Amino acid sequence: MSNVMPQKNVHVALLTAQNATEYRELMLEAYDLAADAFTSTAAERAAEPESWWLSRIADPSGLKVAFGAFESNTLVGTVALEFSCKPKTKHKALLIGMYVSAGYRRCGAGKALLQAAIEHAQARAGTLVLALTVTEGNNAAVKLYQLSGFEAFGTEPMAIRTASGFKSKVHMSRTIAVAA
Ligand SMILES: CC(C)(COP(=O)(O)OP(=O)(O)OC[C@H]1O[C@@H](n2cnc3c(N)ncnc32)[C@H](O)[C@@H]1OP(=O)(O)O)[C@@H](O)C(=O)NCCC(=O)NCCS
C-alpha cells in the first residue's frame, strides 16, 4: 500500500469491519491517555454503539475509512478519513483520529499511516484537499503533519476545554491533487 516502511515490523493496512472491536479499544485508550489531543472524551465514545464504530471504519458508502498500524496482528496505531459528499465540499476530506500507542512511537508508524491515508485520498477521484485540526502545542503531531506536507492556515482559540484548561486548535491542510 504505502512506500513508507515503518521500523519495528509495523505494517499498515486498511481496516475492515473485522477490526471494529480492536479499533474501539485503541481509540478509547487514545481518548483516555492523550485526552488533550482529541475533541471527544473516552466516556462519550465508550457510550457509542457497535454500529457507530463499524461506520467509522467501514462505512458502506466509502465516505469513512480508517487505517491501522499492526505489529503482527496487534493494532498499535490508527488514522481515519472522512470524505464529504456535499456538492460544494466533496473535493475535501478530513483526517481524524490519529493515534499511535506509546510503546510504538518514533518508529515511523505515524508517518506510514499518514502516507497510506494520503494515497487513499489521492486515489479517490475528485478529492483535492485534506484537512485536519491539531491541538496547539502538540508539537509531535504538528511536526509529523508538516513532514507530510500539511501547512497551518489558522488557529481557533478556545476550541476545546480539557482537564488542563481551554486549548486552541490549529487548522492544517494539504493539497493532494489539482482541480481539473
Ligand atoms: C503524534 C503521533 C501520532 C506520532 O506518531 P509516531 O508513530 O511516533 O510518529 P513517527 O514515528 O512516524 O514520527 C515521524 C516524525 O514526526 C516527528 N515526531 C514524532 N514524534 C515526535 C516527538 N515526540 N517530538 C518531536 N518530533 C516528533 C519526527 O520528525 C518524526 O521523525 P523522526 O522520528 O525521524 O525524527 C504520536 O505521538 C501520538 O499518537 N500522540 C498522541 C496522540 C496525538 O497527539 N494524536 C494527534 C492528534 S491531531
XYZ file of C-alpha atoms and ligand atoms in Angstrom:
228
model
C 0.000 0.000 0.000
C 2.484 2.677 1.142
C 6.100 3.326 0.176
C 6.945 4.380 3.726
C 8.042 1.301 5.664
C 7.961 1.834 9.423
C 10.630 0.148 11.513
C 9.785 -2.326 14.330
C 7.914 -4.676 11.951
C 4.854 -2.467 11.900
C 2.758 -2.667 8.748
C -0.170 -0.505 7.696
C -3.472 -1.789 6.279
C -6.961 -0.513 5.579
C -9.239 -1.516 8.456
C -12.341 -3.595 7.836
C -15.438 -4.410 9.869
C -13.465 -7.291 11.435
C -11.215 -4.735 13.172
C -14.065 -2.825 14.874
C -13.522 -4.211 18.377
C -9.759 -3.605 18.490
C -10.202 -0.195 16.823
C -12.672 0.774 19.566
C -10.224 -0.386 22.273
C -7.315 1.548 20.764
C -9.335 4.749 20.335
C -10.695 4.556 23.893
C -7.045 4.300 25.006
C -6.283 7.353 22.836
C -9.130 9.495 24.251
C -8.031 8.481 27.756
C -4.218 8.736 27.543
C -3.953 11.614 25.028
C -7.058 13.500 26.161
C -5.816 16.955 25.102
C -5.239 15.730 21.542
C -8.886 14.869 20.846
C -12.225 16.664 20.806
C -14.197 13.697 22.156
C -13.887 12.180 25.616
C -13.367 8.484 26.345
C -16.699 8.418 28.208
C -18.599 9.851 25.223
C -17.065 7.376 22.835
C -17.415 4.405 25.219
C -21.167 5.031 25.086
C -21.306 4.751 21.282
C -22.985 1.579 19.967
C -21.087 -1.008 17.930
C -22.745 0.382 14.793
C -21.002 3.748 15.326
C -17.581 2.090 15.380
C -18.412 -0.020 12.357
C -19.497 3.062 10.440
C -16.343 4.941 11.486
C -14.014 2.369 9.918
C -16.046 0.595 7.258
C -18.928 2.762 6.141
C -20.579 1.021 3.168
C -20.635 4.347 1.268
C -16.819 4.514 1.401
C -17.105 8.027 2.851
C -15.392 6.918 6.074
C -12.311 4.722 6.133
C -9.585 4.015 8.673
C -6.083 2.614 8.526
C -4.323 0.506 11.126
C -0.665 0.090 12.022
C -0.188 -3.505 13.106
C 2.658 -5.285 14.808
C 1.995 -8.927 13.936
C -1.774 -8.967 14.386
C -1.959 -6.322 17.092
C -3.378 -2.904 16.236
C -0.916 -0.323 17.611
C -1.844 2.800 15.661
C -4.577 4.279 13.525
C -5.833 7.225 11.499
C -9.182 7.789 9.764
C -10.558 9.782 6.852
C -13.984 11.289 6.338
C -14.867 12.342 2.798
C -17.547 14.961 2.245
C -20.461 14.081 -0.048
C -21.996 17.567 -0.255
C -21.908 19.048 -3.749
C -19.919 22.123 -2.724
C -17.438 20.369 -0.409
C -16.950 16.927 -1.919
C -13.444 17.922 -3.016
C -12.417 17.835 0.650
C -11.669 15.124 3.208
C -10.980 15.342 6.917
C -8.166 13.424 8.579
C -9.139 12.420 12.128
C -8.295 10.055 14.978
C -4.513 9.851 14.562
C -3.022 7.788 17.384
C -0.028 5.531 17.931
C 0.316 3.573 21.199
C 3.114 4.914 23.397
C 5.368 1.848 23.034
C 5.375 2.144 19.223
C 6.102 5.841 18.735
C 9.111 7.308 16.924
C 9.478 4.275 14.694
C 7.633 5.576 11.660
C 4.122 4.263 12.310
C 2.519 7.724 12.299
C 4.274 8.665 9.077
C 3.268 5.398 7.396
C -0.362 5.812 8.493
C -0.446 9.346 7.087
C 1.119 8.201 3.840
C -1.496 5.465 3.473
C -4.310 7.957 4.131
C -2.879 10.450 1.627
C -2.518 7.755 -1.047
C -6.097 6.574 -0.445
C -7.423 10.134 -0.766
C -5.339 10.699 -3.913
C -6.833 7.578 -5.462
C -10.379 8.835 -4.880
C -11.366 10.846 -7.915
C -12.276 14.428 -7.171
C -10.607 14.675 -3.752
C -8.315 17.693 -3.855
C -7.736 18.789 -0.270
C -7.078 17.039 3.040
C -7.708 18.992 6.235
C -7.166 18.319 9.920
C -7.039 20.061 13.270
C -4.390 19.624 15.915
C -4.298 20.962 19.464
C -1.927 23.916 19.749
C 1.261 22.817 21.496
C 1.091 19.199 20.267
C 4.485 19.594 18.650
C 4.973 15.890 17.859
C 1.786 15.814 15.771
C 2.392 19.215 14.148
C 5.904 18.115 13.107
C 4.580 14.839 11.715
C 1.892 16.644 9.685
C 4.362 19.242 8.392
C 6.718 16.460 7.271
C 3.818 15.003 5.279
C 3.112 18.299 3.538
C 0.396 19.852 5.735
C 0.511 23.606 6.363
C -1.212 25.555 9.129
C -3.699 28.166 7.916
C -5.363 29.342 11.105
C -5.928 28.813 14.794
C -9.255 28.579 16.600
C -8.912 29.947 20.136
C -10.697 28.126 22.999
C -11.594 25.279 20.643
C -11.800 22.625 23.356
C -11.949 22.620 27.144
C -9.879 19.864 28.725
C -8.890 18.996 32.290
C -5.888 21.293 31.831
C -7.938 24.238 30.571
C -9.012 25.732 27.237
C -6.923 24.727 24.216
C -6.699 26.235 20.763
C -6.881 24.117 17.623
C -4.539 24.695 14.707
C -6.170 24.064 11.321
C -3.892 22.468 8.730
C -4.437 21.394 5.143
C -2.627 19.750 2.278
C -3.451 19.828 -1.418
C -3.424 16.300 -2.817
C -4.479 16.951 -6.404
C -5.049 19.877 -8.722
C -8.569 20.760 -9.855
C -9.311 19.631 -13.409
C 1.678 12.240 17.058
C 1.882 10.733 16.939
C 0.726 10.133 16.162
C 3.198 10.465 16.174
O 3.270 9.076 15.901
P 4.682 8.341 15.679
O 4.404 6.979 15.200
O 5.501 8.475 16.895
O 5.308 9.229 14.521
P 6.566 8.821 13.602
O 7.440 7.850 14.309
O 6.062 8.426 12.268
O 7.323 10.227 13.518
C 7.526 10.881 12.273
C 8.200 12.207 12.577
O 7.314 13.059 13.336
C 8.121 13.835 14.253
N 7.809 13.437 15.622
C 7.056 12.384 16.048
N 7.000 12.375 17.393
C 7.739 13.424 17.831
C 8.045 13.925 19.114
N 7.598 13.342 20.243
N 8.806 15.044 19.199
C 9.272 15.649 18.094
N 9.018 15.210 16.810
C 8.250 14.108 16.701
C 9.563 13.489 13.971
O 10.055 14.397 12.992
C 9.443 12.086 13.422
O 10.529 11.711 12.604
P 11.871 11.130 13.318
O 11.438 10.122 14.351
O 12.608 10.531 12.161
O 12.548 12.309 13.925
C 2.002 10.066 18.337
O 2.960 10.760 19.096
C 0.696 10.034 19.097
O -0.117 9.133 18.918
N 0.485 11.018 20.000
C -0.720 11.058 20.828
C -1.990 11.299 20.035
C -1.901 12.544 19.172
O -1.309 13.548 19.539
N -2.558 12.462 18.009
C -2.618 13.556 17.067
C -3.982 14.127 17.069
S -4.104 15.553 15.977
